[in-house]
mmCIF file of C-alpha atoms in Angstrom:
data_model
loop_
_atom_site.group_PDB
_atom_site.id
_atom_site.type_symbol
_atom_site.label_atom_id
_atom_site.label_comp_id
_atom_site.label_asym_id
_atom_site.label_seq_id
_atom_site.Cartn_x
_atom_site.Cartn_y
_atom_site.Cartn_z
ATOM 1 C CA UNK A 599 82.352 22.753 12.660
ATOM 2 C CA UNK A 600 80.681 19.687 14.112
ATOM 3 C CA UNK A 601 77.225 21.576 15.081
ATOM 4 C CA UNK A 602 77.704 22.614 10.969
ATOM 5 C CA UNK A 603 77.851 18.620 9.961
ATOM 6 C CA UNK A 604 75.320 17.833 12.273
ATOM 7 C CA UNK A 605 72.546 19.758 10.365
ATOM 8 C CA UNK A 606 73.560 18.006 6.605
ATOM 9 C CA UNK A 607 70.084 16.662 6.316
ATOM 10 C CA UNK A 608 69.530 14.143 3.273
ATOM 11 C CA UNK A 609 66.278 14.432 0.732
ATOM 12 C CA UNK A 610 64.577 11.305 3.101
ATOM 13 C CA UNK A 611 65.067 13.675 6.389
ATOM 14 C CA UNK A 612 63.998 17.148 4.910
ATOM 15 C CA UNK A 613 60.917 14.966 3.161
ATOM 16 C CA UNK A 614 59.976 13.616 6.587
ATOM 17 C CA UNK A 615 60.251 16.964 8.240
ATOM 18 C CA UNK A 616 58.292 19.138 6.655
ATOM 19 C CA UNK A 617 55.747 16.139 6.640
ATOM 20 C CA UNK A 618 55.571 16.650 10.146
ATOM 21 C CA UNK A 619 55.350 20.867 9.577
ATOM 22 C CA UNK A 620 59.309 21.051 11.398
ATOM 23 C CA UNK A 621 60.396 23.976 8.890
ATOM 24 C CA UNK A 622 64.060 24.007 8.327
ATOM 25 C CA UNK A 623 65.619 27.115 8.748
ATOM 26 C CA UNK A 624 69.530 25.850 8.306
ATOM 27 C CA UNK A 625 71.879 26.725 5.414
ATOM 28 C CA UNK A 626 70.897 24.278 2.031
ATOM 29 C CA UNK A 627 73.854 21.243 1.971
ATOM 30 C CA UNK A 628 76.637 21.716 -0.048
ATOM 31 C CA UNK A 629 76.704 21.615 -3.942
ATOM 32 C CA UNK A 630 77.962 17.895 -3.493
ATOM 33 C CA UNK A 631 74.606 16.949 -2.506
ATOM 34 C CA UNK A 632 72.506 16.551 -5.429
ATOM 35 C CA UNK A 633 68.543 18.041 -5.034
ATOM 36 C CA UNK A 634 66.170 15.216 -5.028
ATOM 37 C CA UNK A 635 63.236 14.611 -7.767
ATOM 38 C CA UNK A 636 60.220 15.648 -7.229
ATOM 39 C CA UNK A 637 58.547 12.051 -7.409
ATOM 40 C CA UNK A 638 61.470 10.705 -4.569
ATOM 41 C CA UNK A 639 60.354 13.162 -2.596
ATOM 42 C CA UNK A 640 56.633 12.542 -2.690
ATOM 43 C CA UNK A 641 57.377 8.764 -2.358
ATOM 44 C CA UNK A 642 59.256 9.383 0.661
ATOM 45 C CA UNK A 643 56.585 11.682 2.230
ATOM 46 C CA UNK A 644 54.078 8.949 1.704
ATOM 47 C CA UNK A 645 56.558 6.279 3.929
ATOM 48 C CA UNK A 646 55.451 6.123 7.515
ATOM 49 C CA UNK A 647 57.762 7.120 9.982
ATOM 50 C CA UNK A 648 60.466 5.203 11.344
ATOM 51 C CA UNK A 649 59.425 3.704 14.872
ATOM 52 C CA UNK A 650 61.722 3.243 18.027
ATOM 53 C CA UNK A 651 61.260 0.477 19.085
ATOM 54 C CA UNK A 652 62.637 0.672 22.426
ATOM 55 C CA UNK A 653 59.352 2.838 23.145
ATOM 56 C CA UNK A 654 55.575 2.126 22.166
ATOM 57 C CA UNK A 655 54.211 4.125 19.589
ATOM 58 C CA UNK A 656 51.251 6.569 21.084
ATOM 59 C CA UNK A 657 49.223 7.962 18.561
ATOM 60 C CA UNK A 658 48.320 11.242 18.820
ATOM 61 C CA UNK A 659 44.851 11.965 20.543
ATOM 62 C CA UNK A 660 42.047 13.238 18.138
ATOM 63 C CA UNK A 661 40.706 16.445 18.748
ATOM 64 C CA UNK A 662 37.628 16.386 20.614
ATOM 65 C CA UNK A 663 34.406 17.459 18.025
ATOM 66 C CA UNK A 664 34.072 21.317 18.975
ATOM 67 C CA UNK A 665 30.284 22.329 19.717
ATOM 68 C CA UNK A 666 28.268 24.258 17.303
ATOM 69 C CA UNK A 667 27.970 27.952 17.459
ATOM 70 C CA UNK A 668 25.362 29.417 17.192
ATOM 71 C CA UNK A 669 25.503 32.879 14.954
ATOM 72 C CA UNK A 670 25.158 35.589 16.414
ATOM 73 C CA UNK A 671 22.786 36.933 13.642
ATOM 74 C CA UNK A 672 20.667 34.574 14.929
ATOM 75 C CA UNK A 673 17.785 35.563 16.840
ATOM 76 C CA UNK A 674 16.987 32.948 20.170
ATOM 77 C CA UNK A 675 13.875 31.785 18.403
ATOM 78 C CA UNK A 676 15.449 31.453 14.908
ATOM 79 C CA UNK A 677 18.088 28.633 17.064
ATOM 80 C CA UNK A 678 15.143 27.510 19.028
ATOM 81 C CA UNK A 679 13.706 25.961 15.837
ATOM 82 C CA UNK A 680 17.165 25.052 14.248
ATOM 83 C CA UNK A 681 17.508 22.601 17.386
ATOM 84 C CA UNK A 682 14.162 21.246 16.780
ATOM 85 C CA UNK A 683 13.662 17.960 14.505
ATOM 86 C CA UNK A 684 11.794 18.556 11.145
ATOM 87 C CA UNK A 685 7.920 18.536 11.494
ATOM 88 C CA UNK A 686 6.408 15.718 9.663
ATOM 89 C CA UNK A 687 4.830 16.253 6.322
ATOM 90 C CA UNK A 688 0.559 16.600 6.950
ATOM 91 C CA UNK A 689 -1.362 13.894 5.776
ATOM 92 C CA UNK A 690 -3.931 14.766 3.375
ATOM 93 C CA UNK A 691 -7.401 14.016 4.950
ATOM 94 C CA UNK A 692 -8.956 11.474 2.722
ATOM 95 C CA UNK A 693 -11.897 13.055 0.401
ATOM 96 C CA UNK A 694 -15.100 12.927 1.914
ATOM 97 C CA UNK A 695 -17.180 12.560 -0.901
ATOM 98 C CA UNK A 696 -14.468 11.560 -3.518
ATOM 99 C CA UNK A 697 -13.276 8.310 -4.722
ATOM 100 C CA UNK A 698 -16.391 6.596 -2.462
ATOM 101 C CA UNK A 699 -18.058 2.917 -2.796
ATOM 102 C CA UNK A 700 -21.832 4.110 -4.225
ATOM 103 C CA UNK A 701 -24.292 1.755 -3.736
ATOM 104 C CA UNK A 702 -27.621 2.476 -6.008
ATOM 105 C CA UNK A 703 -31.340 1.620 -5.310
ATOM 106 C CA UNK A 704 -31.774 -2.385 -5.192
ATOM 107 C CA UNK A 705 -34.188 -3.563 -7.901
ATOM 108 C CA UNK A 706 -35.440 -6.934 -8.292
ATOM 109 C CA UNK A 707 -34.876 -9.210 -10.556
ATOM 110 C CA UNK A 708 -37.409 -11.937 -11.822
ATOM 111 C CA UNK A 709 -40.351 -9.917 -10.715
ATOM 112 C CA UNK A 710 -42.712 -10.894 -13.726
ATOM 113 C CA UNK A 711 -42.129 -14.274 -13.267
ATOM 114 C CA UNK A 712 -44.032 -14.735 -9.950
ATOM 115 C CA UNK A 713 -45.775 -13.176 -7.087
ATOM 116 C CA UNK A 714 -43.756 -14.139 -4.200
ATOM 117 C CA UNK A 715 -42.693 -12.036 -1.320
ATOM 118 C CA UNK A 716 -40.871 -8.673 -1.479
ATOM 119 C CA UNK A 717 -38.146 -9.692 1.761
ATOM 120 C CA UNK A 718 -36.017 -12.238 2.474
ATOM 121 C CA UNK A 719 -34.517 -14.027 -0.428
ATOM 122 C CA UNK A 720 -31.054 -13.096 -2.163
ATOM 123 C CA UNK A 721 -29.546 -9.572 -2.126
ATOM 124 C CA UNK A 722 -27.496 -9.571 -4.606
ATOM 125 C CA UNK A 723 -24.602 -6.672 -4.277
ATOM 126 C CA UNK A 724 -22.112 -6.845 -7.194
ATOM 127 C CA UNK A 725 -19.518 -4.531 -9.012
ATOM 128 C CA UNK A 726 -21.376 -2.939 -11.890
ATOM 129 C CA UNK A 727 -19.548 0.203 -12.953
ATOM 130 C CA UNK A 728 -21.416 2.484 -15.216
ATOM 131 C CA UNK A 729 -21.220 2.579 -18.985
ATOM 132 C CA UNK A 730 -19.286 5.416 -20.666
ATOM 133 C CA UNK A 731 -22.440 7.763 -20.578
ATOM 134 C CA UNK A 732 -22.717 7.518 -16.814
ATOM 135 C CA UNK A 733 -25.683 5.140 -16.786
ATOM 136 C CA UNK A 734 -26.104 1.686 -16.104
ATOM 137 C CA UNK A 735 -27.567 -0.343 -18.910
ATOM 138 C CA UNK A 736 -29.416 -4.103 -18.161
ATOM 139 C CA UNK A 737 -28.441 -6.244 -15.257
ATOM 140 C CA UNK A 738 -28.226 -9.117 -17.815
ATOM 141 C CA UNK A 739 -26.797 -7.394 -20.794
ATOM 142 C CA UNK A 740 -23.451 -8.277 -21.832
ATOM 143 C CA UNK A 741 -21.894 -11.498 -21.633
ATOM 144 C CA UNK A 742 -21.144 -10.962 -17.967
ATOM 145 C CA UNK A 743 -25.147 -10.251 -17.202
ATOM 146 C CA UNK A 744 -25.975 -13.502 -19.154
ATOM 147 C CA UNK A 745 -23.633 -15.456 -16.856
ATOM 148 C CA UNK A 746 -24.793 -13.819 -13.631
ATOM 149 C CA UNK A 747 -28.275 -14.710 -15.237
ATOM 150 C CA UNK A 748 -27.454 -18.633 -15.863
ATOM 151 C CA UNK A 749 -25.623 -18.661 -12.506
ATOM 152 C CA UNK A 750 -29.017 -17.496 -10.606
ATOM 153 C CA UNK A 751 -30.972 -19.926 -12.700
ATOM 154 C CA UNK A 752 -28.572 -22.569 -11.829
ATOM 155 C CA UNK A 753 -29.791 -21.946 -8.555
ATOM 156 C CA UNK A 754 -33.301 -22.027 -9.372
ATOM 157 C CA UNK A 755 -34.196 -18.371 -8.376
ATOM 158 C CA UNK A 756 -35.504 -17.584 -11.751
ATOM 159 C CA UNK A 757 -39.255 -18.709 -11.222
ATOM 160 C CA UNK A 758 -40.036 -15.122 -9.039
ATOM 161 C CA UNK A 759 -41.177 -17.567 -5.975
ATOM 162 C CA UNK A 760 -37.688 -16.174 -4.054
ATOM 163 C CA UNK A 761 -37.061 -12.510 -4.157
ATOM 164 C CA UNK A 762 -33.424 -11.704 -5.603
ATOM 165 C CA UNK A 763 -32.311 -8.255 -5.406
ATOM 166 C CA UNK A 764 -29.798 -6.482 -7.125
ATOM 167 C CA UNK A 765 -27.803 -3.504 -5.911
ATOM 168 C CA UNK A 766 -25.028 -2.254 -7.745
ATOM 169 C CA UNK A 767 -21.830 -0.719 -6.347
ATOM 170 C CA UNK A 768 -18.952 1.425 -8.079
ATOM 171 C CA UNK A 769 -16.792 3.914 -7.474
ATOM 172 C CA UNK A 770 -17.481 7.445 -8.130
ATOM 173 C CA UNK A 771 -19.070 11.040 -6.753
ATOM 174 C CA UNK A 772 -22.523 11.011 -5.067
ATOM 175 C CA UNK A 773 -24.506 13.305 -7.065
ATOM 176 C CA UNK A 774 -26.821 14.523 -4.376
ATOM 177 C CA UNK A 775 -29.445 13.960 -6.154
ATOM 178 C CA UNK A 776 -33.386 11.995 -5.200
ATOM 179 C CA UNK A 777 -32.483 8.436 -6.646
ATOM 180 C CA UNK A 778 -28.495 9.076 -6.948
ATOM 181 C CA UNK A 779 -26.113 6.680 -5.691
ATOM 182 C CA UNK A 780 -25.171 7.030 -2.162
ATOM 183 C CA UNK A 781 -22.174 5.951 0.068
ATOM 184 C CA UNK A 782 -22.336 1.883 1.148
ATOM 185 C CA UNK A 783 -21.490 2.876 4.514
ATOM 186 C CA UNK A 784 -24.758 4.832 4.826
ATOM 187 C CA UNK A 785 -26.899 3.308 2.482
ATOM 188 C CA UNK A 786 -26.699 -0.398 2.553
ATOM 189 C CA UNK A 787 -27.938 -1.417 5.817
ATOM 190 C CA UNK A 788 -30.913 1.293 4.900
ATOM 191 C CA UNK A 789 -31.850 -0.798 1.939
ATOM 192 C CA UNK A 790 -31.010 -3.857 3.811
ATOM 193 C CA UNK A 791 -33.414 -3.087 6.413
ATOM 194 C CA UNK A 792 -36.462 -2.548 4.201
ATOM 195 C CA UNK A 793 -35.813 -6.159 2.022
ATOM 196 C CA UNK A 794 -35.202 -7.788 4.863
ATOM 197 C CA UNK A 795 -32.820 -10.316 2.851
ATOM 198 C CA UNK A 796 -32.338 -13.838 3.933
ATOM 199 C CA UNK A 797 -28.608 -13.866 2.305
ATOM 200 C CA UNK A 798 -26.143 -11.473 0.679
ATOM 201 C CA UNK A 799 -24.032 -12.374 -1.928
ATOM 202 C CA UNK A 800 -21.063 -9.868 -2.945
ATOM 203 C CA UNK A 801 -19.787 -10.489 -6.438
ATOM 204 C CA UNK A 802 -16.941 -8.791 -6.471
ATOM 205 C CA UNK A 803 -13.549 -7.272 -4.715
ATOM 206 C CA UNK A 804 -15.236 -3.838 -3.745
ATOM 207 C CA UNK A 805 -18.903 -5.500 -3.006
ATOM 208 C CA UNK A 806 -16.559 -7.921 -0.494
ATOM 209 C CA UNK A 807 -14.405 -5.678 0.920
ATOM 210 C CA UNK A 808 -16.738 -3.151 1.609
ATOM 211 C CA UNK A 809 -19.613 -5.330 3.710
ATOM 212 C CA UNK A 810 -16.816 -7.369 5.190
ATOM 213 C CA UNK A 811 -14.910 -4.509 6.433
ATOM 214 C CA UNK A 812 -11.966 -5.955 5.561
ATOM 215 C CA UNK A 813 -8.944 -4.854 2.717
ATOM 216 C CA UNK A 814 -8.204 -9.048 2.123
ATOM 217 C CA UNK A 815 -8.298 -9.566 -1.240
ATOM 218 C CA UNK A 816 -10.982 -11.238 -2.883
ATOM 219 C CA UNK A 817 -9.420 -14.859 -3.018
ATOM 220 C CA UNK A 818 -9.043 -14.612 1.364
ATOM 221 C CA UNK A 819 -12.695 -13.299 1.497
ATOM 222 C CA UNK A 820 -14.247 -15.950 -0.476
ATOM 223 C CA UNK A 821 -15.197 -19.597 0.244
ATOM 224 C CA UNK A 822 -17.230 -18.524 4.518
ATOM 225 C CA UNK A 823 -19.793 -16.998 5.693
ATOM 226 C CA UNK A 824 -19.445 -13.831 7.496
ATOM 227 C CA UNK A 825 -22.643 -12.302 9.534
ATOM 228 C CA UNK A 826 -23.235 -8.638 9.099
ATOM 229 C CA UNK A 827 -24.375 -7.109 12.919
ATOM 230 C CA UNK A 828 -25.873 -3.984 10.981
ATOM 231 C CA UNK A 829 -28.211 -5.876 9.533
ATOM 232 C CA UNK A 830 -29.147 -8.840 11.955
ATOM 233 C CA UNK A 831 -26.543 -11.184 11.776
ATOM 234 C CA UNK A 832 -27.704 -11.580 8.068
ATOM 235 C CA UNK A 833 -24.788 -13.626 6.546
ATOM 236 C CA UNK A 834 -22.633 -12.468 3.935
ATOM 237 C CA UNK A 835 -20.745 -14.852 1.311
ATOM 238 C CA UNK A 836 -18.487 -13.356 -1.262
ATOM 239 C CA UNK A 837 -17.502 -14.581 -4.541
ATOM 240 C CA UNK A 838 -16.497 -13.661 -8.058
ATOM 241 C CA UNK A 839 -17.892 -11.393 -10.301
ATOM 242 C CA UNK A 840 -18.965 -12.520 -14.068
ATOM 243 C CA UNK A 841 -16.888 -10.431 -15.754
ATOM 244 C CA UNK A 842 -14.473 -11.935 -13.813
ATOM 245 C CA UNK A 843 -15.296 -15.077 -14.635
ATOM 246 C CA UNK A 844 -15.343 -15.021 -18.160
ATOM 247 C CA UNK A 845 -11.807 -14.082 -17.940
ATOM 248 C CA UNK A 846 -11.125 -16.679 -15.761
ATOM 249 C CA UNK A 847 -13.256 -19.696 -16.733
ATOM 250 C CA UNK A 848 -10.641 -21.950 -14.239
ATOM 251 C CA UNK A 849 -12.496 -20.251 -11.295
ATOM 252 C CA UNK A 850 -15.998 -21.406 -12.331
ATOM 253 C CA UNK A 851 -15.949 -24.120 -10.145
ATOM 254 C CA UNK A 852 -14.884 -22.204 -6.751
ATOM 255 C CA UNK A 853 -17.952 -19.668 -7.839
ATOM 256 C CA UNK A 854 -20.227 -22.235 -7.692
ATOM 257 C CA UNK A 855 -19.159 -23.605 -4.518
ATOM 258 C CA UNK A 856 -19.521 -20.763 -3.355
ATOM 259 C CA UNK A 857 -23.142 -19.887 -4.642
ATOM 260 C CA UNK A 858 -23.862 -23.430 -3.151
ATOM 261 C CA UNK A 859 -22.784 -22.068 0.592
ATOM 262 C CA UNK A 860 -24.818 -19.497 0.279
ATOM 263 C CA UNK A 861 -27.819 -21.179 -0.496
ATOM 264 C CA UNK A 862 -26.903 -23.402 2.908
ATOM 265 C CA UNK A 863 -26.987 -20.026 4.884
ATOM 266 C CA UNK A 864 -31.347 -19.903 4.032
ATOM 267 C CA UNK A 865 -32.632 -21.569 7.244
ATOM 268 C CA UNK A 866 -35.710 -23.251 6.916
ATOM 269 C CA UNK A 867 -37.890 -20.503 8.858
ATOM 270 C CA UNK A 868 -36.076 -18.061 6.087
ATOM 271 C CA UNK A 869 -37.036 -20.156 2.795
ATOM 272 C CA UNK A 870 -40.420 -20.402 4.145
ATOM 273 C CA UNK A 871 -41.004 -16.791 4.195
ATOM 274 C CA UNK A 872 -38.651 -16.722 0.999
ATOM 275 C CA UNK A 873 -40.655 -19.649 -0.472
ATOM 276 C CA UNK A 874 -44.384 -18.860 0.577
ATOM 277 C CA UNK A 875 -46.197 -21.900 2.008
#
């Protein structure tokens, strides 16, 4: 009869039982005892355990992670690459003869105006992308030309007694064609060699970039001389383009300081032979 009262569990004791999974296999308690709610018993459930506190409380070890196995569908080559890391994506090679800097036939400028020398002088390598047809119109047509015109004048290279050059540069497809525009890096120091320039002056980010070698913008490039080994230490000083320019008349001034350094790069020997006697 006592074993019998010993097993009257209340709702709080069958609640914390079958949280810990102890099923409860004993006869229900009497009719006296009324059944719990459903909500007292999920409130209960939710209380921690009571702790004895004559004796630490040892949580229970987690299970160590079990290994992965392998399916046996799965041939020894098929887990070989599972346990590999993912291959990294290819790198598309860049295009050859895509999106290149083109550099077109120099022409001078100012060449009815006097019979000086064809080399040394100014070379002259600025941003000129062609017109909507494909083909470049005047160097000095536009607004931007007449500036780049006034800016050489300011200069005094207008009177044909120093040879100024003009190649332009853009981005595009070589054509492949006799007279076509070809790629800077194979070009330039070609066309370099036969004028023979005393100076280069790049008007604009991809003239500057591209004979400096460097990706700096424009603004980093600017404002030094840098001497281009291909072509015999000839020094190059970049600066803004007109269009440029005309956008931003604040930056006149810097362009002219610049323009001014690189008439300081002409040695004497070079404006001699630039010059004549």
């Amino acid at each position: 009869m006592s074993a019998v009262q010993t097993l009257k569990l209340d709702a709080r004791q069958r609640a914390m039982l079958d949280e810990m999974g102890v099923k409860v296999w004993w006869p229900m308690p009497e009719a006296f005892d009324a059944p719990p709610a459903a909500a007292e018993i999920k409130a209960v459930a939710a209380e921690p355990p009571p702790v004895d506190e004559r004796e630490p409380y040892a949580a229970p070890a987690s299970p160590a992670p079990m290994a992965p196995v392998a399916s046996p569908a799965q041939s020894p080559a098929a887990r070989s690459a599972a346990a590999q890391p993912p291959a990294a994506r290819p790198v598309a090679a860049p295009l050859v003869h895509g999106a290149a800097v083109l550099v077109e036939t120099p022409r001078r400028l100012y060449a009815e105006a006097g019979t000086g020398p064809a080399q040394g002088g100014w070379l002259v390598v600025a941003d000129m992308p062609p017109e909507a047809d494909g083909r470049h119109g005047e160097p000095f047509a536009g607004d931007a030309g007449k500036l780049l015109d006034n800016m050489l004048r300011a200069l005094k290279l207008h009177d044909g007694r120093t040879p100024v050059h003009l190649m332009r540069t853009h981005r595009g497809v070589a054509a492949g064609q006799p007279g076509s525009p070809r790629p800077i890096a194979e070009a330039f120091d070609e066309h370099a060699a036969a004028l023979a320039p005393a100076l280069v002056l790049a008007m604009g980010p991809l003239a500057a970039q591209s004979l400096m070698q460097s990706a700096d913008p424009l603004g980093k490039l600017r404002g030094r001389a840098v001497p281009l080994p291909s072509v015999n230490g000839v020094p190059v000083v970049a600066t803004y383009h007109p269009a440029y320019l005309l956008r931003n008349p604040a930056d006149k001034a810097r362009a002219w300081a610049d323009l001014c350094l690189a008439a300081e790069q002409q040695t004497p020997s070079n404006q001699a032979v630039a010059g004549g006697p």
